[in-house]
Amino acid sequence: MSDQTPLTLTAITHPAIDAYCSDYSAQESPTLRKIRLATEQRFPKVHHMITGGLVTAFFKSIIQSTGTHWVLEIGTFTGYSALAFAEALPVKGRVITLDRDPVALAFAQEYWAQSADGKKIESILGVASESLAQISQEISQGIRPKPELIFIDADKSQNLAYLEWAIQNIEPRGNIFIDNVLWKGKVIDPQDSATQHIYKLNEFIKSDPRLHAVILPLRDGLWWLRRAPSADN
Ligand SMILES: C[S@@+](CC[C@H](N)C(=O)[O-])C[C@H]1O[C@@H](n2cnc3c(N)ncnc32)[C@H](O)[C@@H]1O
């Protein structure tokens, strides 16, 4: 490791290690690359919100090794992770993705239309809590199947509510992921209110007996949550 780029509280993994992992892992598709580069141009201040190639390569492995058909995403932004999910799903698979930002969503739709896999994506524009209330009603009426993978990646202050929804609505053997749960390392010394939200979420998960929980130090930290076997007894 170079002395110029020391590990600090603002980095989970050393940037050179991050780059190495990305280089040696499955690569993003040409359309995902286009979305990533176009997002950098169009949304220069917030383009880092994209989950990125390493995390989505991991999601693709999970989807394909578990035979997942149904994905629900909270937080679409410019559609990078939604299209990555769609690319990994079988032809009859579906991604439902939620966002309240019409500008980002229109941008996403323009790029999804350039990929055959884009047809697997259903986007719902609106405040996520309202969309989720509608979706859970449709699940209970048998109009929609229960999601087999849920990715929570929107407003961090609502993570606990999104998690509770996910626990109630996920397929019993499904996987729940929550992004940014190390918050650039600040969770080990939570000072500001944004970090406090993540800290409280992590404390909650740690002591919730319904969950089998693992934090992966991938990028900004990713919770991988499954229902604990004892929760199904
Ligand atoms: C981190 S970005 C999502 C990135 C995307 N998952 C990816 O990796 O390409 C978070 C998104 O959540 C959306 N968002 C934040 N709060 C929301 C809410 N209450 N309801 C719906 N969308 C929300 C924002 O508009 C933003 O586009």
Coordinates of N, CA and C and ligand atoms in Angstrom, one line a residue:
M1 N 0.8 -1.2 0.0 CA 0.0 0.0 0.0 C 0.9 1.3 0.0
S2 N 0.5 2.2 -0.8 CA 1.3 3.5 -0.9 C 1.0 4.4 0.4
D3 N 2.0 5.1 0.8 CA 1.9 6.0 1.9 C 1.0 7.1 1.6
Q4 N 0.8 7.4 0.3 CA 0.0 8.6 -0.1 C -1.5 8.3 0.1
T5 N -1.9 7.1 0.1 CA -3.3 6.8 0.2 C -3.6 5.9 1.4
P6 N -3.4 6.4 2.7 CA -3.6 5.6 3.9 C -5.0 5.2 4.1
L7 N -5.3 4.1 4.8 CA -6.6 3.8 5.2 C -7.1 4.8 6.2
T8 N -8.2 5.5 6.0 CA -8.7 6.4 7.0 C -10.2 6.1 7.2
L9 N -10.8 6.9 8.1 CA -12.2 6.7 8.4 C -13.1 7.0 7.2
T10 N -12.5 7.6 6.1 CA -13.4 7.9 5.0 C -13.3 6.9 3.9
A11 N -12.6 5.8 4.1 CA -12.5 4.7 3.1 C -12.7 3.4 3.8
I12 N -13.6 2.5 3.3 CA -13.8 1.2 3.9 C -12.7 0.3 3.4
T13 N -12.5 0.2 2.1 CA -11.4 -0.5 1.5 C -10.4 0.5 0.9
H14 N -9.2 0.1 0.9 CA -8.1 0.9 0.3 C -8.5 1.1 -1.2
P15 N -8.4 2.4 -1.7 CA -8.8 2.6 -3.1 C -8.1 1.6 -4.1
A16 N -6.9 1.3 -3.9 CA -6.2 0.4 -4.8 C -6.7 -1.0 -4.7
I17 N -7.1 -1.4 -3.5 CA -7.7 -2.7 -3.3 C -9.1 -2.8 -4.0
D18 N -9.8 -1.7 -3.8 CA -11.1 -1.6 -4.5 C -11.0 -1.7 -6.0
A19 N -10.0 -1.0 -6.5 CA -9.8 -1.0 -8.0 C -9.4 -2.4 -8.4
Y20 N -8.5 -3.1 -7.6 CA -8.1 -4.4 -7.9 C -9.3 -5.4 -7.9
C21 N -10.1 -5.3 -6.9 CA -11.3 -6.2 -6.8 C -12.2 -6.0 -8.1
S22 N -12.4 -4.7 -8.4 CA -13.2 -4.4 -9.6 C -12.6 -5.0 -10.8
D23 N -11.3 -4.8 -11.0 CA -10.7 -5.3 -12.2 C -10.7 -6.8 -12.4
Y24 N -10.7 -7.5 -11.3 CA -10.6 -9.0 -11.4 C -12.0 -9.6 -11.3
S25 N -13.0 -8.8 -11.1 CA -14.4 -9.4 -10.9 C -15.1 -9.2 -12.3
A26 N -16.3 -9.9 -12.4 CA -17.1 -9.8 -13.6 C -17.3 -8.3 -14.0
Q27 N -17.2 -8.0 -15.2 CA -17.3 -6.6 -15.7 C -18.7 -6.2 -16.0
E28 N -19.0 -4.9 -15.9 CA -20.3 -4.4 -16.3 C -20.6 -4.5 -17.8
S29 N -21.8 -4.6 -18.1 CA -22.2 -4.7 -19.6 C -22.0 -3.3 -20.2
P30 N -22.0 -3.3 -21.6 CA -21.8 -2.0 -22.3 C -22.9 -1.0 -21.9
T31 N -24.1 -1.4 -21.7 CA -25.2 -0.5 -21.3 C -25.0 0.1 -19.9
L32 N -24.6 -0.8 -19.0 CA -24.3 -0.3 -17.6 C -23.2 0.7 -17.7
R33 N -22.2 0.4 -18.5 CA -21.1 1.4 -18.6 C -21.6 2.7 -19.1
K34 N -22.5 2.6 -20.1 CA -23.0 3.9 -20.6 C -23.8 4.7 -19.6
I35 N -24.6 3.9 -18.8 CA -25.4 4.6 -17.7 C -24.4 5.3 -16.7
R36 N -23.4 4.5 -16.4 CA -22.5 5.1 -15.3 C -21.8 6.3 -15.9
L37 N -21.3 6.3 -17.1 CA -20.6 7.4 -17.6 C -21.5 8.6 -17.8
A38 N -22.7 8.3 -18.4 CA -23.7 9.4 -18.6 C -24.2 10.0 -17.3
T39 N -24.3 9.2 -16.2 CA -24.7 9.7 -14.9 C -23.6 10.7 -14.4
E40 N -22.3 10.3 -14.6 CA -21.2 11.2 -14.2 C -21.4 12.6 -14.8
Q41 N -21.7 12.5 -16.1 CA -21.8 13.8 -16.9 C -23.1 14.6 -16.4
R42 N -24.2 13.9 -16.3 CA -25.5 14.6 -16.1 C -25.7 15.0 -14.6
F43 N -25.2 14.1 -13.7 CA -25.4 14.4 -12.3 C -24.1 14.4 -11.6
P44 N -23.2 15.4 -11.9 CA -21.8 15.3 -11.4 C -21.7 15.4 -9.9
K45 N -22.7 16.0 -9.2 CA -22.6 16.1 -7.8 C -23.0 14.9 -7.0
V46 N -23.8 14.0 -7.7 CA -24.4 12.9 -6.9 C -24.2 11.5 -7.7
H47 N -23.3 11.5 -8.7 CA -23.1 10.3 -9.5 C -22.6 9.2 -8.6
H48 N -22.0 9.5 -7.5 CA -21.4 8.4 -6.6 C -22.5 7.6 -6.0
M49 N -23.8 8.0 -6.1 CA -24.9 7.3 -5.5 C -25.1 5.9 -6.3
I50 N -24.6 5.8 -7.5 CA -24.6 4.5 -8.2 C -23.9 3.4 -7.4
T51 N -24.5 2.3 -7.3 CA -23.9 1.2 -6.5 C -22.6 0.7 -7.1
G52 N -22.5 0.7 -8.4 CA -21.3 0.3 -9.1 C -21.1 -1.1 -9.4
G53 N -20.0 -1.4 -10.2 CA -19.8 -2.7 -10.9 C -19.5 -3.8 -9.9
L54 N -18.7 -3.5 -8.8 CA -18.3 -4.6 -7.9 C -19.5 -5.2 -7.2
V55 N -20.3 -4.3 -6.6 CA -21.5 -4.7 -5.8 C -22.5 -5.4 -6.8
T56 N -22.7 -4.8 -8.0 CA -23.7 -5.4 -8.9 C -23.2 -6.8 -9.4
A57 N -21.9 -6.9 -9.6 CA -21.4 -8.3 -10.0 C -21.7 -9.3 -8.9
F58 N -21.6 -8.9 -7.6 CA -22.0 -9.7 -6.5 C -23.5 -10.1 -6.5
F59 N -24.3 -9.1 -6.7 CA -25.8 -9.3 -6.8 C -26.1 -10.3 -8.0
K60 N -25.4 -10.2 -9.1 CA -25.7 -11.1 -10.2 C -25.4 -12.5 -9.8
S61 N -24.3 -12.7 -9.0 CA -23.9 -14.1 -8.6 C -25.0 -14.6 -7.7
I62 N -25.5 -13.7 -6.8 CA -26.6 -14.2 -5.8 C -27.8 -14.6 -6.6
I63 N -28.2 -13.7 -7.6 CA -29.5 -13.9 -8.3 C -29.4 -15.3 -9.1
Q64 N -28.2 -15.5 -9.8 CA -28.1 -16.6 -10.6 C -27.9 -17.9 -9.8
S65 N -27.3 -17.8 -8.7 CA -27.0 -19.1 -7.9 C -28.3 -19.5 -7.1
T66 N -29.2 -18.5 -6.9 CA -30.4 -18.9 -6.1 C -31.6 -19.1 -7.0
G67 N -31.5 -18.8 -8.3 CA -32.7 -18.9 -9.2 C -33.7 -17.8 -8.9
T68 N -33.3 -16.7 -8.4 CA -34.2 -15.6 -8.1 C -34.9 -15.1 -9.4
H69 N -36.3 -14.9 -9.2 CA -37.0 -14.3 -10.3 C -37.6 -12.9 -10.1
W70 N -37.7 -12.6 -8.8 CA -38.4 -11.3 -8.5 C -37.5 -10.5 -7.6
V71 N -37.3 -9.3 -8.0 CA -36.4 -8.3 -7.3 C -37.2 -7.1 -7.0
L72 N -37.1 -6.5 -5.8 CA -37.7 -5.2 -5.5 C -36.6 -4.3 -5.0
E73 N -36.5 -3.1 -5.7 CA -35.4 -2.2 -5.3 C -36.1 -0.9 -4.8
I74 N -35.6 -0.4 -3.7 CA -36.1 0.9 -3.2 C -34.9 1.9 -3.4
G75 N -35.1 2.8 -4.4 CA -34.1 3.7 -4.8 C -33.5 3.4 -6.2
T76 N -34.1 4.0 -7.2 CA -33.7 3.7 -8.6 C -32.5 4.5 -9.1
F77 N -32.6 5.8 -8.8 CA -31.7 6.9 -9.3 C -31.7 6.7 -10.8
T78 N -30.5 6.6 -11.4 CA -30.4 6.6 -12.9 C -30.5 5.1 -13.5
G79 N -30.9 4.2 -12.7 CA -31.3 2.9 -13.2 C -30.1 1.9 -13.3
Y80 N -29.0 2.2 -12.8 CA -27.8 1.3 -12.9 C -28.1 0.0 -12.3
S81 N -28.3 0.0 -11.0 CA -28.5 -1.3 -10.3 C -29.7 -2.1 -10.8
A82 N -30.8 -1.3 -11.1 CA -32.0 -2.0 -11.6 C -31.7 -2.8 -12.9
L83 N -30.9 -2.1 -13.8 CA -30.6 -2.9 -15.1 C -29.6 -4.0 -14.8
A84 N -28.7 -3.8 -13.8 CA -27.8 -5.0 -13.5 C -28.7 -6.2 -12.9
F85 N -29.7 -5.9 -12.1 CA -30.5 -7.0 -11.6 C -31.2 -7.6 -12.8
A86 N -31.8 -6.8 -13.7 CA -32.5 -7.3 -14.9 C -31.6 -8.2 -15.8
E87 N -30.4 -7.8 -15.9 CA -29.5 -8.6 -16.8 C -29.2 -10.0 -16.2
A88 N -29.3 -10.1 -14.9 CA -29.0 -11.4 -14.2 C -30.2 -12.3 -14.2
L89 N -31.4 -11.7 -14.3 CA -32.6 -12.5 -14.2 C -32.9 -13.3 -15.4
P90 N -33.7 -14.4 -15.2 CA -34.2 -15.2 -16.4 C -35.2 -14.3 -17.2
V91 N -35.5 -14.8 -18.4 CA -36.4 -14.0 -19.3 C -37.7 -13.6 -18.6
K92 N -38.2 -14.5 -17.8 CA -39.5 -14.2 -17.1 C -39.3 -13.5 -15.8
G93 N -38.1 -13.1 -15.4 CA -37.9 -12.4 -14.2 C -38.3 -11.0 -14.3
R94 N -38.5 -10.4 -13.1 CA -38.9 -9.0 -13.0 C -38.2 -8.2 -11.9
V95 N -38.0 -6.9 -12.2 CA -37.5 -6.0 -11.2 C -38.5 -4.9 -11.0
I96 N -38.9 -4.7 -9.8 CA -39.8 -3.5 -9.5 C -38.9 -2.5 -8.8
T97 N -38.8 -1.3 -9.3 CA -37.9 -0.3 -8.7 C -38.6 1.0 -8.4
L98 N -38.4 1.5 -7.2 CA -39.1 2.7 -6.7 C -38.3 3.9 -6.6
D99 N -38.8 5.1 -7.0 CA -38.1 6.3 -6.8 C -39.1 7.5 -6.9
R100 N -38.8 8.6 -6.2 CA -39.7 9.7 -6.2 C -39.2 10.8 -7.2
D101 N -38.0 10.6 -7.8 CA -37.4 11.6 -8.7 C -37.7 11.4 -10.1
P102 N -38.6 12.2 -10.7 CA -39.0 12.0 -12.1 C -37.9 12.2 -13.1
V103 N -37.0 13.1 -12.8 CA -35.9 13.4 -13.7 C -34.9 12.2 -13.8
A104 N -34.5 11.7 -12.7 CA -33.6 10.5 -12.7 C -34.3 9.4 -13.4
L105 N -35.6 9.2 -13.1 CA -36.3 8.1 -13.6 C -36.4 8.2 -15.2
A106 N -36.7 9.4 -15.7 CA -36.8 9.5 -17.2 C -35.4 9.2 -17.8
F107 N -34.3 9.6 -17.1 CA -33.0 9.3 -17.6 C -32.8 7.8 -17.6
A108 N -33.2 7.1 -16.5 CA -33.0 5.6 -16.4 C -33.8 5.0 -17.6
Q109 N -35.0 5.4 -17.8 CA -35.9 4.7 -18.8 C -35.3 4.8 -20.2
E110 N -34.6 6.0 -20.5 CA -34.0 6.2 -21.8 C -32.9 5.1 -22.0
Y111 N -32.2 4.7 -20.9 CA -31.1 3.7 -21.1 C -31.6 2.3 -21.0
W112 N -32.6 2.1 -20.2 CA -33.2 0.7 -20.1 C -33.8 0.3 -21.5
A113 N -34.3 1.4 -22.2 CA -34.9 1.1 -23.6 C -33.8 0.6 -24.5
Q114 N -32.6 0.8 -24.2 CA -31.5 0.4 -25.1 C -31.0 -1.0 -24.9
S115 N -31.7 -1.7 -23.9 CA -31.2 -3.0 -23.6 C -32.5 -4.0 -23.6
A116 N -32.3 -5.2 -24.2 CA -33.4 -6.1 -24.2 C -33.8 -6.4 -22.7
D117 N -32.9 -6.4 -21.8 CA -33.2 -6.7 -20.4 C -34.1 -5.6 -19.7
G118 N -34.1 -4.4 -20.3 CA -34.8 -3.3 -19.8 C -36.3 -3.6 -19.7
K119 N -36.8 -4.5 -20.5 CA -38.2 -4.9 -20.5 C -38.6 -5.6 -19.2
K120 N -37.6 -6.1 -18.5 CA -37.9 -6.8 -17.2 C -38.2 -5.8 -16.1
I121 N -38.0 -4.5 -16.3 CA -38.0 -3.6 -15.2 C -39.4 -2.8 -15.2
E122 N -40.0 -2.8 -14.0 CA -41.2 -2.0 -13.8 C -40.8 -0.9 -12.8
S123 N -41.0 0.4 -13.2 CA -40.6 1.4 -12.3 C -41.9 2.1 -11.8
I124 N -41.8 2.4 -10.5 CA -43.0 3.1 -9.9 C -42.5 4.4 -9.3
L125 N -43.0 5.5 -9.9 CA -42.7 6.9 -9.4 C -43.5 7.3 -8.2
G126 N -42.8 7.7 -7.2 CA -43.6 8.1 -6.0 C -42.8 8.0 -4.7
V127 N -43.3 8.4 -3.6 CA -42.7 8.3 -2.3 C -42.7 6.8 -2.0
A128 N -41.5 6.2 -1.6 CA -41.4 4.8 -1.5 C -42.4 4.2 -0.5
S129 N -42.6 4.9 0.7 CA -43.5 4.3 1.7 C -44.9 4.1 1.1
E130 N -45.3 5.0 0.2 CA -46.7 4.8 -0.4 C -46.7 3.7 -1.4
S131 N -45.6 3.7 -2.2 CA -45.5 2.6 -3.2 C -45.5 1.2 -2.5
L132 N -44.7 1.2 -1.4 CA -44.6 -0.1 -0.7 C -46.0 -0.6 -0.1
A133 N -46.7 0.4 0.4 CA -48.0 0.1 1.0 C -48.9 -0.5 -0.1
Q134 N -48.9 0.1 -1.3 CA -49.7 -0.5 -2.4 C -49.2 -1.9 -2.8
I135 N -47.9 -2.0 -2.9 CA -47.3 -3.3 -3.3 C -47.7 -4.4 -2.3
S136 N -47.6 -4.1 -1.0 CA -47.9 -5.2 0.0 C -49.4 -5.6 -0.1
Q137 N -50.2 -4.6 -0.4 CA -51.7 -4.9 -0.6 C -51.8 -5.9 -1.8
E138 N -51.1 -5.6 -2.9 CA -51.2 -6.4 -4.1 C -50.6 -7.8 -3.8
I139 N -49.6 -7.9 -3.0 CA -49.0 -9.2 -2.7 C -50.1 -10.0 -1.9
S140 N -50.8 -9.3 -0.9 CA -51.7 -10.1 -0.1 C -53.0 -10.4 -0.9
Q141 N -53.2 -9.7 -2.0 CA -54.4 -10.0 -2.9 C -54.0 -11.1 -3.9
G142 N -52.7 -11.5 -4.0 CA -52.2 -12.4 -4.9 C -52.0 -11.9 -6.3
I143 N -52.0 -10.5 -6.4 CA -51.8 -9.9 -7.7 C -50.3 -9.9 -8.1
R144 N -49.4 -9.8 -7.0 CA -48.0 -9.8 -7.2 C -47.4 -10.9 -6.3
P145 N -46.3 -11.5 -6.8 CA -45.6 -12.5 -6.0 C -44.7 -11.8 -4.9
K146 N -44.3 -12.5 -3.9 CA -43.4 -11.9 -2.9 C -42.1 -11.8 -3.5
P147 N -41.3 -10.6 -3.3 CA -40.0 -10.5 -3.8 C -39.1 -11.6 -3.2
E148 N -38.1 -12.0 -4.0 CA -37.1 -13.0 -3.5 C -35.8 -12.3 -3.2
L149 N -35.6 -11.1 -3.7 CA -34.5 -10.2 -3.3 C -35.0 -8.8 -3.2
I150 N -34.6 -8.2 -2.1 CA -35.0 -6.7 -1.9 C -33.7 -6.0 -1.6
F151 N -33.5 -4.9 -2.4 CA -32.4 -4.0 -2.2 C -32.8 -2.7 -1.7
I152 N -32.4 -2.3 -0.5 CA -32.8 -1.0 0.1 C -31.7 0.0 -0.1
D153 N -31.9 1.1 -0.9 CA -30.9 2.0 -1.3 C -31.5 3.4 -1.5
A154 N -32.3 3.9 -0.6 CA -32.9 5.2 -0.8 C -32.6 6.1 0.4
D155 N -33.6 6.8 1.0 CA -33.3 7.7 2.1 C -33.0 6.9 3.4
K156 N -31.8 7.2 3.9 CA -31.3 6.3 5.0 C -32.1 6.5 6.3
S157 N -32.8 7.6 6.5 CA -33.6 7.8 7.7 C -34.8 6.9 7.7
Q158 N -35.2 6.3 6.6 CA -36.3 5.4 6.5 C -35.9 3.9 6.5
N159 N -34.6 3.7 6.7 CA -34.2 2.3 6.5 C -34.9 1.3 7.4
L160 N -35.1 1.7 8.7 CA -35.8 0.8 9.6 C -37.2 0.4 9.1
A161 N -37.9 1.4 8.6 CA -39.3 1.1 8.1 C -39.2 0.3 6.8
Y162 N -38.2 0.5 6.0 CA -38.1 -0.3 4.8 C -37.7 -1.7 5.1
L163 N -36.8 -1.8 6.2 CA -36.4 -3.2 6.6 C -37.6 -4.0 7.1
E164 N -38.4 -3.3 7.9 CA -39.6 -4.0 8.5 C -40.5 -4.4 7.4
W165 N -40.7 -3.6 6.4 CA -41.5 -4.0 5.2 C -40.9 -5.2 4.6
A166 N -39.6 -5.2 4.4 CA -38.9 -6.3 3.7 C -39.1 -7.6 4.5
I167 N -39.0 -7.5 5.8 CA -39.1 -8.8 6.6 C -40.5 -9.3 6.5
Q168 N -41.5 -8.4 6.4 CA -42.9 -8.9 6.3 C -43.3 -9.4 4.9
N169 N -42.6 -8.9 3.9 CA -43.0 -9.2 2.5 C -42.1 -10.1 1.7
I170 N -40.9 -10.4 2.2 CA -39.9 -11.2 1.4 C -40.3 -12.7 1.4
E171 N -40.0 -13.4 0.3 CA -40.1 -14.8 0.3 C -39.3 -15.4 1.5
P172 N -39.8 -16.4 2.2 CA -39.1 -16.9 3.4 C -37.6 -17.1 3.2
R173 N -37.2 -17.6 2.0 CA -35.8 -17.9 1.8 C -35.1 -16.8 1.0
G174 N -35.7 -15.6 0.9 CA -35.2 -14.5 0.1 C -34.0 -13.8 0.8
N175 N -33.4 -12.9 0.0 CA -32.3 -12.1 0.5 C -32.6 -10.7 0.5
I176 N -32.2 -10.0 1.6 CA -32.4 -8.6 1.7 C -31.0 -7.9 1.8
F177 N -30.8 -6.9 1.0 CA -29.5 -6.1 1.1 C -29.8 -4.7 1.4
I178 N -29.0 -4.1 2.2 CA -29.1 -2.6 2.5 C -27.7 -2.0 2.3
D179 N -27.7 -0.9 1.5 CA -26.4 -0.3 1.1 C -26.0 0.8 2.0
N180 N -24.7 1.1 2.0 CA -24.1 2.2 2.8 C -24.2 2.1 4.3
V181 N -24.1 0.9 4.8 CA -24.3 0.7 6.2 C -23.0 0.8 7.1
L182 N -21.9 1.1 6.4 CA -20.7 1.5 7.2 C -20.5 3.1 7.1
W183 N -21.2 3.7 6.1 CA -21.3 5.2 6.0 C -19.9 5.8 6.1
K184 N -19.0 5.3 5.2 CA -17.6 5.8 5.0 C -16.9 5.5 6.3
G185 N -17.3 4.6 7.1 CA -16.5 4.2 8.4 C -17.0 5.0 9.6
K186 N -17.9 6.0 9.4 CA -18.3 6.8 10.5 C -19.2 6.1 11.5
V187 N -19.7 4.9 11.2 CA -20.6 4.2 12.2 C -19.9 3.8 13.4
I188 N -18.6 3.7 13.4 CA -17.9 3.3 14.6 C -17.7 4.5 15.6
D189 N -18.0 5.7 15.1 CA -18.0 6.8 16.0 C -19.1 7.8 15.5
P190 N -20.4 7.5 15.7 CA -21.5 8.2 15.1 C -21.6 9.6 15.7
Q191 N -21.4 10.7 15.0 CA -21.5 12.0 15.5 C -22.7 12.8 14.9
D192 N -22.8 12.8 13.6 CA -23.9 13.6 13.0 C -25.2 12.7 12.9
S193 N -26.3 13.4 12.5 CA -27.6 12.7 12.5 C -27.7 11.7 11.4
A194 N -27.0 11.9 10.3 CA -27.1 10.9 9.2 C -26.4 9.6 9.7
T195 N -25.3 9.7 10.3 CA -24.6 8.5 10.8 C -25.4 7.9 11.9
Q196 N -26.1 8.7 12.8 CA -26.9 8.1 13.8 C -28.0 7.2 13.3
H197 N -28.6 7.6 12.1 CA -29.6 6.7 11.5 C -29.0 5.3 11.2
I198 N -27.9 5.3 10.6 CA -27.2 4.1 10.2 C -26.8 3.3 11.4
Y199 N -26.3 4.0 12.4 CA -25.9 3.3 13.7 C -27.1 2.6 14.3
K200 N -28.2 3.3 14.4 CA -29.4 2.7 15.0 C -29.9 1.5 14.2
L201 N -29.9 1.6 12.9 CA -30.3 0.5 12.0 C -29.4 -0.7 12.3
N202 N -28.1 -0.5 12.4 CA -27.2 -1.6 12.6 C -27.4 -2.2 14.0
E203 N -27.6 -1.4 15.0 CA -27.9 -1.9 16.4 C -29.2 -2.7 16.4
F204 N -30.2 -2.2 15.7 CA -31.5 -2.9 15.6 C -31.3 -4.3 15.0
I205 N -30.5 -4.4 13.8 CA -30.3 -5.6 13.1 C -29.6 -6.6 14.0
K206 N -28.6 -6.1 14.7 CA -27.7 -6.9 15.5 C -28.5 -7.7 16.5
S207 N -29.5 -7.1 17.1 CA -30.3 -7.7 18.1 C -31.7 -8.2 17.7
D208 N -31.9 -8.3 16.4 CA -33.2 -8.8 15.9 C -33.1 -10.3 15.6
P209 N -33.7 -11.2 16.5 CA -33.6 -12.6 16.3 C -34.2 -13.2 15.1
R210 N -35.0 -12.4 14.3 CA -35.6 -12.9 13.1 C -34.6 -13.0 12.0
L211 N -33.4 -12.3 12.1 CA -32.5 -12.2 11.0 C -31.2 -12.9 11.2
H212 N -30.7 -13.5 10.1 CA -29.3 -14.0 10.0 C -28.6 -12.9 9.3
A213 N -27.7 -12.2 9.9 CA -27.2 -10.9 9.4 C -25.6 -10.9 9.2
V214 N -25.2 -10.4 8.0 CA -23.8 -10.3 7.8 C -23.5 -8.9 7.1
I215 N -22.6 -8.2 7.7 CA -22.2 -6.9 7.0 C -21.0 -7.3 6.1
L216 N -21.1 -7.0 4.8 CA -20.0 -7.2 3.9 C -19.3 -5.8 3.7
P217 N -18.0 -5.8 3.9 CA -17.3 -4.5 3.8 C -17.0 -4.2 2.3
L218 N -18.1 -4.3 1.5 CA -18.0 -4.1 0.0 C -18.4 -2.6 -0.1
R219 N -17.5 -1.9 -0.9 CA -17.7 -0.4 -1.1 C -18.1 0.3 0.2
D220 N -19.3 0.8 0.4 CA -19.6 1.6 1.6 C -20.3 0.7 2.6
G221 N -20.2 -0.6 2.5 CA -20.8 -1.5 3.5 C -22.2 -2.0 3.0
L222 N -22.4 -3.3 3.1 CA -23.6 -3.8 2.6 C -24.1 -4.9 3.6
W223 N -25.3 -4.7 4.1 CA -26.0 -5.7 4.9 C -26.5 -6.8 4.0
W224 N -26.2 -8.1 4.3 CA -26.9 -9.2 3.7 C -27.7 -9.9 4.8
L225 N -29.0 -9.8 4.6 CA -29.9 -10.3 5.6 C -30.8 -11.4 5.1
R226 N -31.0 -12.5 5.9 CA -31.9 -13.5 5.6 C -32.7 -13.8 6.8
R227 N -33.9 -14.4 6.6 CA -34.6 -14.8 7.8 C -33.9 -15.9 8.5
A228 N -33.7 -15.8 9.9 CA -33.0 -16.8 10.6 C -33.8 -18.1 10.6
P229 N -33.2 -19.3 10.4 CA -34.0 -20.5 10.4 C -35.0 -20.6 11.5
S230 N -34.6 -20.2 12.7 CA -35.5 -20.3 13.9 C -36.7 -19.4 13.7
A231 N -36.7 -18.3 12.9 CA -37.8 -17.4 12.7 C -38.9 -18.1 12.0
D232 N -38.6 -19.2 11.2 CA -39.7 -19.9 10.4 C -40.3 -21.0 11.2
N233 N -39.8 -21.3 12.4 CA -40.4 -22.4 13.2 C -41.7 -22.0 13.9
Ligands
LIG1 C1 -28.5 5.9 -3.8 S1 -29.7 6.4 -4.9 C2 -30.1 4.8 -5.7 C3 -29.0 4.3 -6.5 C4 -29.3 3.0 -7.3 N1 -29.8 2.0 -6.5 C5 -28.1 2.5 -8.1 O1 -27.3 1.8 -7.4 O2 -27.9 2.8 -9.3 C6 -31.0 6.8 -3.9 C7 -32.3 7.2 -4.7 O3 -33.4 7.1 -3.7 C8 -34.4 8.0 -4.0 N2 -35.2 8.3 -2.8 C9 -34.7 8.9 -1.7 N3 -35.7 9.0 -0.8 C10 -36.8 8.5 -1.4 C11 -38.2 8.2 -1.0 N4 -38.6 8.6 0.2 N5 -39.0 7.7 -1.9 C12 -38.6 7.3 -3.1 N6 -37.3 7.5 -3.5 C13 -36.5 8.0 -2.7 C14 -33.6 9.2 -4.5 O4 -34.4 10.0 -5.4 C15 -32.4 8.6 -5.3 O5 -32.6 8.5 -6.6

